[in-house]
Amino acid sequence: MLSTHMSGHPTGSASGGKQTLPELPYAYDALEPYIDTKTMELHHSKHHQAYVDKLNAALEKYPQLQGRPVEELLLDLSNLKVEEADRTAIRNHGGGHYNHSLFWKYMDPANKKDELLGKELVSVFGSVDEFKKQFNDSATKLFGSGWTWLVRDTKNSKLVIQNFKLQDAPIMDNLYQPLLGLDVWEHAYYLKYQNKRPDYIAAWWNVIKLL
Ligand code: MN
């Protein structure tokens, strides 16, 4: 399954105690025509950068938390010894940093089919097409800003499709292990697809080689 690809810390190391924007492992135009160059450039260099910057700002008061991978902060979110307003900022901006770091990897043109995950999807959903249909349905219905994820429930290891609001990350408090996520915030598609979210979702599958 995907964890073989995605092992380790997808966000890279925090440098000098600061969280840093991971480099995109491919060019901004690599996903054309499905995800356009301008959207990729803004999404990575502006939106993702802003999550990183605001996460660093939220951690300023807490030297003991600086330099910890964002995964660790999110896994332990409820127990972090921070003020509640800062916990919310870590949830939002740490989640944004974490989610986007995975999102870029899922769309990497160098990805190969994940046979094991494919088999598991067939056993759970009947077919990969049926899985995609249910995933698309969930992403289409998500109201407002958020993400649709294929996750593994850490309580029972079951695969589930789940919507998350805003930048809530599946690994928050170790509830779910993320396997594949789709950003359905308007900033992810509006330049090319405007209000036609289903067209964006359909196009996105062309850049996912894992299934
Ligand atoms: Mn985004």
mmCIF file of C-alpha atoms and ligand atoms in Angstrom:
data_model
loop_
_atom_site.group_PDB
_atom_site.id
_atom_site.type_symbol
_atom_site.label_atom_id
_atom_site.label_comp_id
_atom_site.label_asym_id
_atom_site.label_seq_id
_atom_site.Cartn_x
_atom_site.Cartn_y
_atom_site.Cartn_z
ATOM 1 C CA MET A 1 0.000 0.000 0.000
ATOM 2 C CA LEU A 2 0.865 3.627 -0.191
ATOM 3 C CA SER A 3 2.756 3.757 3.058
ATOM 4 C CA THR A 4 5.675 2.146 1.220
ATOM 5 C CA HIS A 5 5.845 5.230 -1.014
ATOM 6 C CA MET A 6 4.990 7.682 1.651
ATOM 7 C CA SER A 7 7.046 6.441 4.547
ATOM 8 C CA GLY A 8 9.120 8.851 6.522
ATOM 9 C CA HIS A 9 8.262 12.495 6.828
ATOM 10 C CA PRO A 10 6.654 13.842 3.640
ATOM 11 C CA THR A 11 7.184 17.389 4.806
ATOM 12 C CA GLY A 12 10.931 16.991 4.944
ATOM 13 C CA SER A 13 12.984 18.117 7.868
ATOM 14 C CA ALA A 14 12.426 21.308 9.741
ATOM 15 C CA SER A 15 15.464 23.429 9.053
ATOM 16 C CA GLY A 16 16.988 25.528 11.830
ATOM 17 C CA GLY A 17 13.891 24.904 13.920
ATOM 18 C CA LYS A 18 11.645 26.259 11.170
ATOM 19 C CA GLN A 19 9.171 24.370 9.041
ATOM 20 C CA THR A 20 10.074 24.684 5.365
ATOM 21 C CA LEU A 21 8.217 24.390 2.071
ATOM 22 C CA PRO A 22 9.143 21.064 0.447
ATOM 23 C CA GLU A 23 10.318 21.380 -3.123
ATOM 24 C CA LEU A 24 7.852 20.193 -5.734
ATOM 25 C CA PRO A 25 9.373 16.958 -7.117
ATOM 26 C CA TYR A 26 8.375 17.936 -10.696
ATOM 27 C CA ALA A 27 7.851 21.062 -12.798
ATOM 28 C CA TYR A 28 4.829 23.306 -12.404
ATOM 29 C CA ASP A 29 3.723 22.408 -15.935
ATOM 30 C CA ALA A 30 4.162 18.640 -15.480
ATOM 31 C CA LEU A 31 0.465 17.987 -14.862
ATOM 32 C CA GLU A 32 -0.856 19.871 -17.899
ATOM 33 C CA PRO A 33 -3.475 19.839 -19.273
ATOM 34 C CA TYR A 34 -5.301 18.380 -16.268
ATOM 35 C CA ILE A 35 -3.877 20.674 -13.598
ATOM 36 C CA ASP A 36 -2.672 23.903 -15.169
ATOM 37 C CA THR A 37 0.721 25.501 -14.634
ATOM 38 C CA LYS A 38 -0.544 28.723 -13.045
ATOM 39 C CA THR A 39 -2.674 26.861 -10.515
ATOM 40 C CA MET A 40 0.254 24.613 -9.577
ATOM 41 C CA GLU A 41 2.597 27.565 -9.191
ATOM 42 C CA LEU A 42 0.216 29.592 -7.017
ATOM 43 C CA HIS A 43 -0.920 26.566 -5.058
ATOM 44 C CA HIS A 44 2.599 25.470 -4.172
ATOM 45 C CA SER A 45 4.569 28.725 -3.950
ATOM 46 C CA LYS A 46 1.843 30.912 -2.404
ATOM 47 C CA HIS A 47 -0.836 28.836 -0.694
ATOM 48 C CA HIS A 48 1.369 26.088 0.689
ATOM 49 C CA GLN A 49 4.063 28.628 1.591
ATOM 50 C CA ALA A 50 1.476 30.600 3.569
ATOM 51 C CA TYR A 51 0.554 27.507 5.626
ATOM 52 C CA VAL A 52 4.237 26.976 6.388
ATOM 53 C CA ASP A 53 4.753 30.622 7.371
ATOM 54 C CA LYS A 54 1.675 30.740 9.586
ATOM 55 C CA LEU A 55 2.604 27.462 11.237
ATOM 56 C CA ASN A 56 6.029 28.915 12.052
ATOM 57 C CA ALA A 57 4.334 32.017 13.472
ATOM 58 C CA ALA A 58 2.076 29.844 15.644
ATOM 59 C CA LEU A 59 5.131 27.974 17.003
ATOM 60 C CA GLU A 60 7.112 31.103 17.810
ATOM 61 C CA LYS A 61 6.219 30.988 21.510
ATOM 62 C CA TYR A 62 7.096 27.312 21.819
ATOM 63 C CA PRO A 63 10.791 26.627 21.212
ATOM 64 C CA GLN A 64 10.303 23.045 22.424
ATOM 65 C CA LEU A 65 7.938 22.396 19.494
ATOM 66 C CA GLN A 66 10.074 24.031 16.831
ATOM 67 C CA GLY A 67 12.066 21.604 14.765
ATOM 68 C CA ARG A 68 9.600 18.772 15.368
ATOM 69 C CA PRO A 69 8.175 17.330 12.136
ATOM 70 C CA VAL A 70 4.641 18.601 11.578
ATOM 71 C CA GLU A 71 3.420 14.968 11.574
ATOM 72 C CA GLU A 72 4.411 14.685 15.212
ATOM 73 C CA LEU A 73 2.638 17.898 16.134
ATOM 74 C CA LEU A 74 -0.580 16.724 14.477
ATOM 75 C CA LEU A 75 -0.445 13.181 15.848
ATOM 76 C CA ASP A 76 -0.269 14.663 19.337
ATOM 77 C CA LEU A 77 -2.398 17.744 18.686
ATOM 78 C CA SER A 78 -4.816 17.417 21.609
ATOM 79 C CA ASN A 79 -1.979 16.946 24.086
ATOM 80 C CA LEU A 80 0.327 19.745 22.958
ATOM 81 C CA LYS A 81 1.007 22.145 25.795
ATOM 82 C CA VAL A 82 -0.085 25.280 23.961
ATOM 83 C CA GLU A 83 -2.762 27.946 24.239
ATOM 84 C CA GLU A 84 -6.039 26.978 22.568
ATOM 85 C CA ALA A 85 -5.780 29.688 19.907
ATOM 86 C CA ASP A 86 -2.349 28.343 19.000
ATOM 87 C CA ARG A 87 -3.651 24.764 18.933
ATOM 88 C CA THR A 88 -6.232 25.896 16.376
ATOM 89 C CA ALA A 89 -3.521 27.616 14.341
ATOM 90 C CA ILE A 90 -1.372 24.465 14.421
ATOM 91 C CA ARG A 91 -4.401 22.419 13.398
ATOM 92 C CA ASN A 92 -5.190 24.701 10.445
ATOM 93 C CA HIS A 93 -1.732 25.650 9.193
ATOM 94 C CA GLY A 94 0.070 22.501 10.287
ATOM 95 C CA GLY A 95 -2.715 20.531 8.622
ATOM 96 C CA GLY A 96 -2.384 22.664 5.504
ATOM 97 C CA HIS A 97 1.373 22.092 5.403
ATOM 98 C CA TYR A 98 1.008 18.357 5.943
ATOM 99 C CA ASN A 99 -1.901 17.789 3.540
ATOM 100 C CA HIS A 100 -0.295 19.685 0.680
ATOM 101 C CA SER A 101 3.043 17.923 1.167
ATOM 102 C CA LEU A 102 1.247 14.626 0.551
ATOM 103 C CA PHE A 103 -0.905 16.025 -2.270
ATOM 104 C CA TRP A 104 2.164 16.947 -4.379
ATOM 105 C CA LYS A 105 3.493 13.416 -3.964
ATOM 106 C CA TYR A 106 0.238 11.741 -4.936
ATOM 107 C CA MET A 107 0.313 13.646 -8.241
ATOM 108 C CA ASP A 108 3.977 12.918 -9.011
ATOM 109 C CA PRO A 109 4.185 11.696 -12.633
ATOM 110 C CA ALA A 110 6.944 9.312 -11.497
ATOM 111 C CA ASN A 111 4.503 7.328 -9.343
ATOM 112 C CA LYS A 112 3.815 3.720 -10.240
ATOM 113 C CA LYS A 113 0.705 1.635 -9.739
ATOM 114 C CA ASP A 114 0.242 0.421 -6.200
ATOM 115 C CA GLU A 115 -0.874 -3.158 -6.782
ATOM 116 C CA LEU A 116 -1.472 -3.995 -3.140
ATOM 117 C CA LEU A 117 -3.677 -0.991 -2.559
ATOM 118 C CA GLY A 118 -5.559 -1.738 -5.781
ATOM 119 C CA LYS A 119 -6.290 -5.275 -4.578
ATOM 120 C CA GLU A 120 -7.478 -4.025 -1.236
ATOM 121 C CA LEU A 121 -9.774 -1.479 -2.903
ATOM 122 C CA VAL A 122 -11.293 -4.250 -5.020
ATOM 123 C CA SER A 123 -11.937 -6.334 -1.911
ATOM 124 C CA VAL A 124 -13.550 -3.416 -0.053
ATOM 125 C CA PHE A 125 -15.415 -1.573 -2.822
ATOM 126 C CA GLY A 126 -15.859 -4.329 -5.435
ATOM 127 C CA SER A 127 -13.717 -2.575 -8.053
ATOM 128 C CA VAL A 128 -11.351 0.366 -8.410
ATOM 129 C CA ASP A 129 -13.978 2.076 -10.568
ATOM 130 C CA GLU A 130 -16.578 1.719 -7.845
ATOM 131 C CA PHE A 131 -14.097 3.136 -5.332
ATOM 132 C CA LYS A 132 -13.483 6.132 -7.608
ATOM 133 C CA LYS A 133 -17.214 6.639 -8.062
ATOM 134 C CA GLN A 134 -17.778 6.782 -4.306
ATOM 135 C CA PHE A 135 -14.710 8.992 -3.808
ATOM 136 C CA ASN A 136 -15.908 11.408 -6.526
ATOM 137 C CA ASP A 137 -19.371 11.476 -5.027
ATOM 138 C CA SER A 138 -17.938 12.360 -1.623
ATOM 139 C CA ALA A 139 -15.693 15.088 -3.092
ATOM 140 C CA THR A 140 -18.541 16.548 -5.140
ATOM 141 C CA LYS A 141 -20.819 16.784 -2.116
ATOM 142 C CA LEU A 142 -18.274 18.277 0.270
ATOM 143 C CA PHE A 143 -19.764 21.634 1.265
ATOM 144 C CA GLY A 144 -17.310 24.516 1.391
ATOM 145 C CA SER A 145 -13.560 24.081 1.748
ATOM 146 C CA GLY A 146 -11.964 20.777 2.606
ATOM 147 C CA TRP A 147 -10.443 17.541 1.413
ATOM 148 C CA THR A 148 -11.662 14.112 0.427
ATOM 149 C CA TRP A 149 -9.399 11.296 1.568
ATOM 150 C CA LEU A 150 -8.993 7.584 1.293
ATOM 151 C CA VAL A 151 -7.795 6.717 4.767
ATOM 152 C CA ARG A 152 -7.218 3.736 6.973
ATOM 153 C CA ASP A 153 -9.038 3.864 10.292
ATOM 154 C CA THR A 154 -6.349 3.230 12.901
ATOM 155 C CA LYS A 155 -8.859 1.540 15.252
ATOM 156 C CA ASN A 156 -9.750 -1.338 12.930
ATOM 157 C CA SER A 157 -7.454 -0.930 9.872
ATOM 158 C CA LYS A 158 -10.487 -0.523 7.580
ATOM 159 C CA LEU A 159 -10.264 1.586 4.425
ATOM 160 C CA VAL A 160 -12.753 4.424 4.325
ATOM 161 C CA ILE A 161 -13.531 7.448 2.162
ATOM 162 C CA GLN A 162 -13.884 10.457 4.391
ATOM 163 C CA ASN A 163 -14.329 14.199 3.936
ATOM 164 C CA PHE A 164 -12.378 16.541 6.194
ATOM 165 C CA LYS A 165 -13.260 20.182 6.755
ATOM 166 C CA LEU A 166 -10.808 22.991 6.061
ATOM 167 C CA GLN A 167 -7.256 21.675 6.555
ATOM 168 C CA ASP A 168 -8.020 19.026 9.162
ATOM 169 C CA ALA A 169 -5.414 16.325 8.582
ATOM 170 C CA PRO A 170 -6.314 12.626 8.732
ATOM 171 C CA ILE A 171 -3.436 11.917 11.125
ATOM 172 C CA MET A 172 -4.724 14.393 13.706
ATOM 173 C CA ASP A 173 -4.651 12.594 17.041
ATOM 174 C CA ASN A 174 -3.757 9.429 15.149
ATOM 175 C CA LEU A 175 -7.337 8.761 13.998
ATOM 176 C CA TYR A 176 -6.561 7.853 10.395
ATOM 177 C CA GLN A 177 -3.638 6.942 8.212
ATOM 178 C CA PRO A 178 -3.826 8.952 4.961
ATOM 179 C CA LEU A 179 -3.538 7.017 1.688
ATOM 180 C CA LEU A 180 -4.806 9.380 -1.020
ATOM 181 C CA GLY A 181 -6.218 12.875 -0.722
ATOM 182 C CA LEU A 182 -7.880 15.382 -3.018
ATOM 183 C CA ASP A 183 -7.853 19.101 -2.283
ATOM 184 C CA VAL A 184 -11.283 20.514 -3.105
ATOM 185 C CA TRP A 185 -10.678 24.064 -1.908
ATOM 186 C CA GLU A 186 -11.558 26.418 -4.756
ATOM 187 C CA HIS A 187 -7.932 27.603 -4.923
ATOM 188 C CA ALA A 188 -7.067 24.111 -6.185
ATOM 189 C CA TYR A 189 -9.140 24.430 -9.359
ATOM 190 C CA TYR A 190 -10.877 27.757 -9.814
ATOM 191 C CA LEU A 191 -8.509 29.286 -12.398
ATOM 192 C CA LYS A 192 -9.096 26.460 -14.861
ATOM 193 C CA TYR A 193 -12.390 24.916 -13.821
ATOM 194 C CA GLN A 194 -14.230 27.834 -12.144
ATOM 195 C CA ASN A 195 -17.358 26.448 -10.463
ATOM 196 C CA LYS A 196 -17.142 23.080 -12.225
ATOM 197 C CA ARG A 197 -15.727 21.017 -9.388
ATOM 198 C CA PRO A 198 -16.795 17.661 -10.927
ATOM 199 C CA ASP A 199 -14.716 18.460 -14.034
ATOM 200 C CA TYR A 200 -11.673 19.107 -11.836
ATOM 201 C CA ILE A 201 -12.221 15.863 -9.939
ATOM 202 C CA ALA A 202 -12.526 13.885 -13.167
ATOM 203 C CA ALA A 203 -9.386 15.524 -14.591
ATOM 204 C CA TRP A 204 -7.429 14.892 -11.374
ATOM 205 C CA TRP A 205 -7.635 11.125 -11.797
ATOM 206 C CA ASN A 206 -5.496 11.508 -14.929
ATOM 207 C CA VAL A 207 -2.552 12.590 -12.754
ATOM 208 C CA ILE A 208 -3.021 9.784 -10.234
ATOM 209 C CA LYS A 209 -1.035 6.783 -11.434
ATOM 210 C CA LEU A 210 -1.291 4.831 -8.210
ATOM 211 C CA LEU A 211 -4.623 3.157 -8.986
HETATM 212 MN MN MN B 1 -4.788 23.686 -1.345
#
